């Protein structure tokens, strides 16, 4: 089975549901929950049955131990994972109206940003996935950036989910300019509609059309309840989102990324050429599967991607 290596941070979300205050209920204590975009993608892939490894640097503290246990429980391989005595990153996730989450972060001197290059990867690795804070926080961001270019040059598929957190980007113009240097090494980029709007701003702003012109094979756009779309050189394909009762949206986009990579692996499309050759009807099937997976995640609290058995008959 072809393997995906997911690169980036694992952290602890402290979740605050602000909707309770609007109905006069006292706010509950902050309860820690495991998270981080790349961590969630790894868990989603593992639960769906893909061969997946997590490339990161995880603390040896109590939270780090919980992260390791959760990855193992999902079937994620830890052979390229690094450990460090520095603390685990923390995020405060505030849940507002409609279940949408906003974030603030505590990441100074934390373990995940101290990652080093793991060196050559096994021949079974077909794809690498990058995203979120790991592409912002140095020195790890430069490590992941170099890995992106190196492994794309070796013929592996590269997927990127910028998962923009504006509060963490001190120089937006520099980030937007840096993203354009990644484009020749990206095969699939997934953005939310908010991400796309943010990335289009300023003197170094760029759009999905620019990304495709720079060599990206596919641009996947998530619109929450408005569904999913993909744009390639062959045109645009759109699918609707299943109608579900939303508890919160934490981890929904990460689940889309994991589910897409899983679908591509199952259908022998986890490659640079295969992505560009994929027909619109197959993209529709891939997006439909990803939308079903994300619908499960938003129907329950926190980043809790589905297991394969939960999608088998839905």
mmCIF file of C-alpha atoms in Angstrom:
data_model
loop_
_atom_site.group_PDB
_atom_site.id
_atom_site.type_symbol
_atom_site.label_atom_id
_atom_site.label_comp_id
_atom_site.label_asym_id
_atom_site.label_seq_id
_atom_site.Cartn_x
_atom_site.Cartn_y
_atom_site.Cartn_z
ATOM 1 C CA UNK A 1 0.000 0.000 0.000
ATOM 2 C CA UNK A 2 1.282 3.452 -0.938
ATOM 3 C CA UNK A 3 2.004 5.631 2.070
ATOM 4 C CA UNK A 4 1.290 9.272 2.921
ATOM 5 C CA UNK A 5 3.617 11.231 5.203
ATOM 6 C CA UNK A 6 1.842 14.109 6.951
ATOM 7 C CA UNK A 7 4.190 16.867 8.103
ATOM 8 C CA UNK A 8 3.432 19.493 10.723
ATOM 9 C CA UNK A 9 2.294 20.265 14.209
ATOM 10 C CA UNK A 10 0.334 18.431 16.857
ATOM 11 C CA UNK A 11 -1.006 20.567 19.678
ATOM 12 C CA UNK A 12 -3.627 20.772 22.375
ATOM 13 C CA UNK A 13 -6.836 22.744 21.816
ATOM 14 C CA UNK A 14 -8.434 24.367 24.844
ATOM 15 C CA UNK A 15 -12.050 24.659 23.692
ATOM 16 C CA UNK A 16 -14.359 27.445 24.867
ATOM 17 C CA UNK A 17 -17.980 27.311 23.665
ATOM 18 C CA UNK A 18 -19.141 30.932 23.650
ATOM 19 C CA UNK A 19 -22.671 29.903 22.658
ATOM 20 C CA UNK A 20 -23.329 28.872 26.244
ATOM 21 C CA UNK A 21 -22.869 32.452 27.422
ATOM 22 C CA UNK A 22 -25.515 33.662 24.973
ATOM 23 C CA UNK A 23 -28.138 31.493 26.655
ATOM 24 C CA UNK A 24 -27.141 32.522 30.137
ATOM 25 C CA UNK A 25 -25.215 29.374 31.048
ATOM 26 C CA UNK A 26 -21.928 29.666 32.928
ATOM 27 C CA UNK A 27 -18.940 28.875 30.762
ATOM 28 C CA UNK A 28 -17.535 25.409 31.539
ATOM 29 C CA UNK A 29 -13.864 24.873 32.404
ATOM 30 C CA UNK A 30 -11.518 24.695 29.448
ATOM 31 C CA UNK A 31 -11.087 21.047 28.514
ATOM 32 C CA UNK A 32 -7.959 20.048 26.566
ATOM 33 C CA UNK A 33 -8.478 18.222 23.268
ATOM 34 C CA UNK A 34 -5.805 16.998 20.888
ATOM 35 C CA UNK A 35 -5.529 18.859 17.616
ATOM 36 C CA UNK A 36 -3.410 20.691 15.077
ATOM 37 C CA UNK A 37 -4.219 20.475 11.379
ATOM 38 C CA UNK A 38 -1.528 17.951 10.374
ATOM 39 C CA UNK A 39 -2.254 15.807 13.458
ATOM 40 C CA UNK A 40 -5.944 15.730 12.500
ATOM 41 C CA UNK A 41 -5.111 14.807 8.899
ATOM 42 C CA UNK A 42 -2.932 11.930 10.117
ATOM 43 C CA UNK A 43 -5.670 10.629 12.402
ATOM 44 C CA UNK A 44 -8.253 10.868 9.602
ATOM 45 C CA UNK A 45 -6.021 8.901 7.219
ATOM 46 C CA UNK A 46 -5.256 6.260 9.816
ATOM 47 C CA UNK A 47 -8.883 5.799 10.828
ATOM 48 C CA UNK A 48 -9.908 5.417 7.191
ATOM 49 C CA UNK A 49 -7.337 2.658 6.714
ATOM 50 C CA UNK A 50 -4.542 4.391 4.796
ATOM 51 C CA UNK A 51 -0.871 3.769 5.412
ATOM 52 C CA UNK A 52 0.233 7.033 7.024
ATOM 53 C CA UNK A 53 3.213 8.351 8.959
ATOM 54 C CA UNK A 54 3.394 11.532 11.015
ATOM 55 C CA UNK A 55 6.509 13.681 10.616
ATOM 56 C CA UNK A 56 6.755 16.140 13.482
ATOM 57 C CA UNK A 57 8.526 16.841 16.749
ATOM 58 C CA UNK A 58 6.374 16.006 19.760
ATOM 59 C CA UNK A 59 7.017 16.976 23.367
ATOM 60 C CA UNK A 60 7.941 14.453 26.031
ATOM 61 C CA UNK A 61 5.460 16.185 28.379
ATOM 62 C CA UNK A 62 2.078 14.742 29.414
ATOM 63 C CA UNK A 63 0.295 16.283 26.421
ATOM 64 C CA UNK A 64 2.928 14.805 24.120
ATOM 65 C CA UNK A 65 2.281 11.360 25.582
ATOM 66 C CA UNK A 66 -1.429 11.780 24.850
ATOM 67 C CA UNK A 67 -0.640 12.828 21.263
ATOM 68 C CA UNK A 68 1.498 9.719 20.754
ATOM 69 C CA UNK A 69 -1.212 7.467 22.199
ATOM 70 C CA UNK A 70 -3.892 8.965 19.929
ATOM 71 C CA UNK A 71 -1.754 8.556 16.817
ATOM 72 C CA UNK A 72 -1.044 4.922 17.680
ATOM 73 C CA UNK A 73 -4.741 4.270 18.322
ATOM 74 C CA UNK A 74 -5.535 5.565 14.825
ATOM 75 C CA UNK A 75 -2.907 3.311 13.247
ATOM 76 C CA UNK A 76 -0.445 6.088 12.381
ATOM 77 C CA UNK A 77 3.191 5.031 11.938
ATOM 78 C CA UNK A 78 5.623 6.947 14.164
ATOM 79 C CA UNK A 79 8.954 5.903 12.649
ATOM 80 C CA UNK A 80 9.815 9.444 11.463
ATOM 81 C CA UNK A 81 8.415 11.205 14.527
ATOM 82 C CA UNK A 82 10.854 13.085 16.779
ATOM 83 C CA UNK A 83 10.613 13.815 20.525
ATOM 84 C CA UNK A 84 11.769 16.871 22.461
ATOM 85 C CA UNK A 85 11.606 18.067 26.089
ATOM 86 C CA UNK A 86 10.255 21.458 24.953
ATOM 87 C CA UNK A 87 6.533 21.927 25.763
ATOM 88 C CA UNK A 88 3.525 21.137 23.589
ATOM 89 C CA UNK A 89 1.919 23.985 21.644
ATOM 90 C CA UNK A 90 -1.461 25.167 22.925
ATOM 91 C CA UNK A 91 -4.421 26.712 21.105
ATOM 92 C CA UNK A 92 -7.514 28.380 22.514
ATOM 93 C CA UNK A 93 -10.428 27.479 20.249
ATOM 94 C CA UNK A 94 -13.504 29.665 20.785
ATOM 95 C CA UNK A 95 -16.722 28.255 19.315
ATOM 96 C CA UNK A 96 -19.117 30.971 18.143
ATOM 97 C CA UNK A 97 -22.491 31.085 16.414
ATOM 98 C CA UNK A 98 -22.985 28.327 13.855
ATOM 99 C CA UNK A 99 -20.211 26.235 15.360
ATOM 100 C CA UNK A 100 -17.372 28.139 13.678
ATOM 101 C CA UNK A 101 -14.102 28.280 15.621
ATOM 102 C CA UNK A 102 -11.601 31.097 16.073
ATOM 103 C CA UNK A 103 -8.148 30.505 17.499
ATOM 104 C CA UNK A 104 -5.348 32.018 19.517
ATOM 105 C CA UNK A 105 -2.055 30.214 20.020
ATOM 106 C CA UNK A 106 0.721 29.715 22.555
ATOM 107 C CA UNK A 107 3.709 28.414 20.613
ATOM 108 C CA UNK A 108 6.860 30.159 21.819
ATOM 109 C CA UNK A 109 9.687 27.650 22.287
ATOM 110 C CA UNK A 110 7.438 24.635 21.736
ATOM 111 C CA UNK A 111 8.546 21.256 20.453
ATOM 112 C CA UNK A 112 6.851 21.049 17.051
ATOM 113 C CA UNK A 113 8.570 24.125 15.596
ATOM 114 C CA UNK A 114 11.994 22.550 16.370
ATOM 115 C CA UNK A 115 11.566 19.689 13.878
ATOM 116 C CA UNK A 116 14.568 18.598 11.811
ATOM 117 C CA UNK A 117 14.653 16.934 8.402
ATOM 118 C CA UNK A 118 14.101 13.173 8.852
ATOM 119 C CA UNK A 119 16.250 12.398 5.818
ATOM 120 C CA UNK A 120 15.375 9.915 3.057
ATOM 121 C CA UNK A 121 11.907 8.389 3.231
ATOM 122 C CA UNK A 122 10.978 4.782 2.389
ATOM 123 C CA UNK A 123 10.227 3.908 -1.214
ATOM 124 C CA UNK A 124 6.640 3.135 -0.230
ATOM 125 C CA UNK A 125 5.949 6.845 0.342
ATOM 126 C CA UNK A 126 3.878 8.224 -2.535
ATOM 127 C CA UNK A 127 2.778 11.563 -1.106
ATOM 128 C CA UNK A 128 3.551 14.200 1.510
ATOM 129 C CA UNK A 129 1.084 16.646 3.038
ATOM 130 C CA UNK A 130 1.956 19.965 4.692
ATOM 131 C CA UNK A 131 -0.036 22.708 6.349
ATOM 132 C CA UNK A 132 -1.180 25.154 9.011
ATOM 133 C CA UNK A 133 1.238 26.536 11.629
ATOM 134 C CA UNK A 134 4.106 24.328 10.489
ATOM 135 C CA UNK A 135 4.449 26.502 7.377
ATOM 136 C CA UNK A 136 4.616 29.693 9.478
ATOM 137 C CA UNK A 137 6.703 29.013 12.586
ATOM 138 C CA UNK A 138 10.481 28.946 12.235
ATOM 139 C CA UNK A 139 12.811 27.170 12.206
ATOM 140 C CA UNK A 140 10.464 24.302 11.328
ATOM 141 C CA UNK A 141 8.801 26.150 8.441
ATOM 142 C CA UNK A 142 12.057 26.251 6.478
ATOM 143 C CA UNK A 143 12.631 22.540 7.156
ATOM 144 C CA UNK A 144 9.211 21.631 5.783
ATOM 145 C CA UNK A 145 9.621 23.999 2.838
ATOM 146 C CA UNK A 146 12.843 22.268 1.805
ATOM 147 C CA UNK A 147 11.210 18.848 2.218
ATOM 148 C CA UNK A 148 8.365 19.970 -0.017
ATOM 149 C CA UNK A 149 10.717 20.886 -2.857
ATOM 150 C CA UNK A 150 13.016 17.882 -2.375
ATOM 151 C CA UNK A 151 10.317 15.231 -2.374
ATOM 152 C CA UNK A 152 8.373 16.800 -5.228
ATOM 153 C CA UNK A 153 11.574 16.672 -7.277
ATOM 154 C CA UNK A 154 11.774 12.959 -6.375
ATOM 155 C CA UNK A 155 8.373 12.424 -8.004
ATOM 156 C CA UNK A 156 6.168 12.323 -4.928
ATOM 157 C CA UNK A 157 2.790 14.035 -4.807
ATOM 158 C CA UNK A 158 2.694 17.131 -2.603
ATOM 159 C CA UNK A 159 -0.533 18.380 -1.013
ATOM 160 C CA UNK A 160 -0.677 21.636 0.946
ATOM 161 C CA UNK A 161 -3.429 23.038 3.146
ATOM 162 C CA UNK A 162 -2.313 26.555 4.193
ATOM 163 C CA UNK A 163 -5.176 26.649 6.737
ATOM 164 C CA UNK A 164 -4.513 30.337 7.316
ATOM 165 C CA UNK A 165 -4.430 31.586 10.906
ATOM 166 C CA UNK A 166 -3.993 35.367 10.422
ATOM 167 C CA UNK A 167 -3.245 35.944 14.106
ATOM 168 C CA UNK A 168 -0.047 33.895 13.697
ATOM 169 C CA UNK A 169 1.248 35.589 10.545
ATOM 170 C CA UNK A 170 3.254 38.649 11.563
ATOM 171 C CA UNK A 171 4.031 39.709 7.975
ATOM 172 C CA UNK A 172 1.124 38.769 5.667
ATOM 173 C CA UNK A 173 2.830 40.104 2.539
ATOM 174 C CA UNK A 174 5.942 38.019 3.208
ATOM 175 C CA UNK A 175 3.820 34.908 3.742
ATOM 176 C CA UNK A 176 1.859 35.474 0.524
ATOM 177 C CA UNK A 177 5.090 35.999 -1.397
ATOM 178 C CA UNK A 178 6.600 32.862 0.135
ATOM 179 C CA UNK A 179 3.564 30.786 -0.839
ATOM 180 C CA UNK A 180 4.105 31.658 -4.494
ATOM 181 C CA UNK A 181 7.559 30.043 -4.283
ATOM 182 C CA UNK A 182 5.959 26.776 -3.186
ATOM 183 C CA UNK A 183 3.556 26.555 -6.114
ATOM 184 C CA UNK A 184 5.835 24.717 -8.578
ATOM 185 C CA UNK A 185 6.237 21.975 -5.943
ATOM 186 C CA UNK A 186 2.520 21.628 -5.121
ATOM 187 C CA UNK A 187 0.262 19.130 -6.865
ATOM 188 C CA UNK A 188 -2.906 19.723 -4.813
ATOM 189 C CA UNK A 189 -3.691 22.783 -2.716
ATOM 190 C CA UNK A 190 -6.769 22.851 -0.491
ATOM 191 C CA UNK A 191 -8.118 26.169 0.786
ATOM 192 C CA UNK A 192 -11.275 27.362 2.471
ATOM 193 C CA UNK A 193 -13.136 30.294 0.935
ATOM 194 C CA UNK A 194 -11.759 32.453 3.774
ATOM 195 C CA UNK A 195 -8.212 31.253 3.023
ATOM 196 C CA UNK A 196 -8.622 32.073 -0.670
ATOM 197 C CA UNK A 197 -9.888 35.589 0.104
ATOM 198 C CA UNK A 198 -6.984 36.247 2.509
ATOM 199 C CA UNK A 199 -4.349 34.932 0.105
ATOM 200 C CA UNK A 200 -5.655 37.165 -2.712
ATOM 201 C CA UNK A 201 -5.018 40.383 -0.772
ATOM 202 C CA UNK A 202 -2.065 42.765 -0.950
ATOM 203 C CA UNK A 203 0.731 43.280 -3.474
ATOM 204 C CA UNK A 204 1.736 39.613 -3.346
ATOM 205 C CA UNK A 205 -1.781 38.227 -3.417
ATOM 206 C CA UNK A 206 -2.560 35.305 -5.700
ATOM 207 C CA UNK A 207 -5.661 33.380 -6.749
ATOM 208 C CA UNK A 208 -6.513 29.796 -7.716
ATOM 209 C CA UNK A 209 -6.067 30.769 -11.364
ATOM 210 C CA UNK A 210 -2.550 31.974 -10.567
ATOM 211 C CA UNK A 211 -1.795 28.737 -8.718
ATOM 212 C CA UNK A 212 -2.864 26.583 -11.655
ATOM 213 C CA UNK A 213 -0.823 28.740 -14.038
ATOM 214 C CA UNK A 214 2.220 28.231 -11.783
ATOM 215 C CA UNK A 215 1.952 24.448 -12.079
ATOM 216 C CA UNK A 216 -0.438 23.300 -9.341
ATOM 217 C CA UNK A 217 -2.464 20.324 -10.560
ATOM 218 C CA UNK A 218 -5.673 20.835 -8.585
ATOM 219 C CA UNK A 219 -7.171 23.512 -6.331
ATOM 220 C CA UNK A 220 -9.727 22.216 -3.830
ATOM 221 C CA UNK A 221 -12.004 24.845 -2.285
ATOM 222 C CA UNK A 222 -14.162 24.227 0.786
ATOM 223 C CA UNK A 223 -17.208 26.415 1.422
ATOM 224 C CA UNK A 224 -18.553 24.924 4.645
ATOM 225 C CA UNK A 225 -22.241 24.158 4.209
ATOM 226 C CA UNK A 226 -21.883 25.370 0.610
ATOM 227 C CA UNK A 227 -19.989 22.223 -0.378
ATOM 228 C CA UNK A 228 -16.672 21.480 -2.078
ATOM 229 C CA UNK A 229 -15.195 22.215 -5.482
ATOM 230 C CA UNK A 230 -12.029 21.380 -7.375
ATOM 231 C CA UNK A 231 -10.542 23.290 -10.281
ATOM 232 C CA UNK A 232 -8.035 21.705 -12.643
ATOM 233 C CA UNK A 233 -6.907 22.264 -16.208
ATOM 234 C CA UNK A 234 -9.966 20.199 -17.188
ATOM 235 C CA UNK A 235 -12.432 22.560 -15.514
ATOM 236 C CA UNK A 236 -14.348 22.809 -12.253
ATOM 237 C CA UNK A 237 -16.283 20.113 -10.380
ATOM 238 C CA UNK A 238 -18.563 20.930 -7.437
ATOM 239 C CA UNK A 239 -20.420 18.744 -4.937
ATOM 240 C CA UNK A 240 -22.908 19.632 -2.232
ATOM 241 C CA UNK A 241 -22.274 19.178 1.466
ATOM 242 C CA UNK A 242 -24.523 16.649 3.244
ATOM 243 C CA UNK A 243 -27.149 18.219 5.460
ATOM 244 C CA UNK A 244 -26.244 17.528 9.084
ATOM 245 C CA UNK A 245 -26.702 19.167 12.455
ATOM 246 C CA UNK A 246 -23.421 20.970 13.122
ATOM 247 C CA UNK A 247 -21.950 20.797 16.610
ATOM 248 C CA UNK A 248 -18.766 22.658 15.622
ATOM 249 C CA UNK A 249 -16.477 22.912 12.610
ATOM 250 C CA UNK A 250 -13.189 22.022 14.323
ATOM 251 C CA UNK A 251 -11.238 19.601 12.128
ATOM 252 C CA UNK A 252 -13.652 19.689 9.189
ATOM 253 C CA UNK A 253 -11.106 20.943 6.675
ATOM 254 C CA UNK A 254 -8.475 18.564 8.011
ATOM 255 C CA UNK A 255 -10.899 15.687 7.516
ATOM 256 C CA UNK A 256 -11.432 16.792 3.905
ATOM 257 C CA UNK A 257 -7.674 16.646 3.321
ATOM 258 C CA UNK A 258 -7.303 13.221 4.923
ATOM 259 C CA UNK A 259 -10.334 11.786 3.140
ATOM 260 C CA UNK A 260 -9.176 13.086 -0.238
ATOM 261 C CA UNK A 261 -5.719 11.591 0.185
ATOM 262 C CA UNK A 262 -7.295 8.297 1.268
ATOM 263 C CA UNK A 263 -9.616 8.228 -1.745
ATOM 264 C CA UNK A 264 -6.772 9.024 -4.124
ATOM 265 C CA UNK A 265 -4.686 6.229 -2.619
ATOM 266 C CA UNK A 266 -7.486 3.668 -2.860
ATOM 267 C CA UNK A 267 -8.130 4.617 -6.506
ATOM 268 C CA UNK A 268 -4.478 4.544 -7.611
ATOM 269 C CA UNK A 269 -4.427 8.318 -8.143
ATOM 270 C CA UNK A 270 -1.836 9.263 -5.529
ATOM 271 C CA UNK A 271 0.713 10.601 -7.989
ATOM 272 C CA UNK A 272 1.720 13.761 -9.796
ATOM 273 C CA UNK A 273 0.604 12.559 -13.229
ATOM 274 C CA UNK A 274 -2.501 10.769 -11.956
ATOM 275 C CA UNK A 275 -3.803 13.942 -10.298
ATOM 276 C CA UNK A 276 -3.552 15.854 -13.543
ATOM 277 C CA UNK A 277 -5.183 13.029 -15.525
ATOM 278 C CA UNK A 278 -8.129 12.523 -13.151
ATOM 279 C CA UNK A 279 -11.456 12.900 -14.939
ATOM 280 C CA UNK A 280 -14.157 15.259 -13.591
ATOM 281 C CA UNK A 281 -16.504 12.408 -12.663
ATOM 282 C CA UNK A 282 -13.781 10.831 -10.529
ATOM 283 C CA UNK A 283 -13.067 14.171 -8.879
ATOM 284 C CA UNK A 284 -16.777 14.317 -8.112
ATOM 285 C CA UNK A 285 -16.578 10.930 -6.410
ATOM 286 C CA UNK A 286 -13.501 11.989 -4.442
ATOM 287 C CA UNK A 287 -15.116 15.221 -3.263
ATOM 288 C CA UNK A 288 -18.339 13.421 -2.350
ATOM 289 C CA UNK A 289 -16.390 11.008 -0.167
ATOM 290 C CA UNK A 290 -14.518 13.888 1.473
ATOM 291 C CA UNK A 291 -17.773 15.774 2.090
ATOM 292 C CA UNK A 292 -19.341 12.715 3.733
ATOM 293 C CA UNK A 293 -16.311 12.320 5.992
ATOM 294 C CA UNK A 294 -16.341 16.003 6.985
ATOM 295 C CA UNK A 295 -20.076 15.799 7.716
ATOM 296 C CA UNK A 296 -19.341 13.186 10.380
ATOM 297 C CA UNK A 297 -16.674 15.394 11.931
ATOM 298 C CA UNK A 298 -18.877 18.491 12.201
ATOM 299 C CA UNK A 299 -21.708 16.444 13.690
ATOM 300 C CA UNK A 300 -19.722 15.849 16.887
ATOM 301 C CA UNK A 301 -17.615 17.975 19.183
ATOM 302 C CA UNK A 302 -13.979 18.696 18.394
ATOM 303 C CA UNK A 303 -11.710 17.254 15.734
ATOM 304 C CA UNK A 304 -13.029 13.685 15.686
ATOM 305 C CA UNK A 305 -12.696 12.279 12.133
ATOM 306 C CA UNK A 306 -14.697 9.214 11.129
ATOM 307 C CA UNK A 307 -13.526 5.620 11.081
ATOM 308 C CA UNK A 308 -13.868 3.640 7.843
ATOM 309 C CA UNK A 309 -16.798 1.660 9.244
ATOM 310 C CA UNK A 310 -18.783 4.873 9.757
ATOM 311 C CA UNK A 311 -18.660 5.665 6.039
ATOM 312 C CA UNK A 312 -19.076 2.136 4.698
ATOM 313 C CA UNK A 313 -22.858 2.243 4.389
ATOM 314 C CA UNK A 314 -23.586 5.962 4.408
#
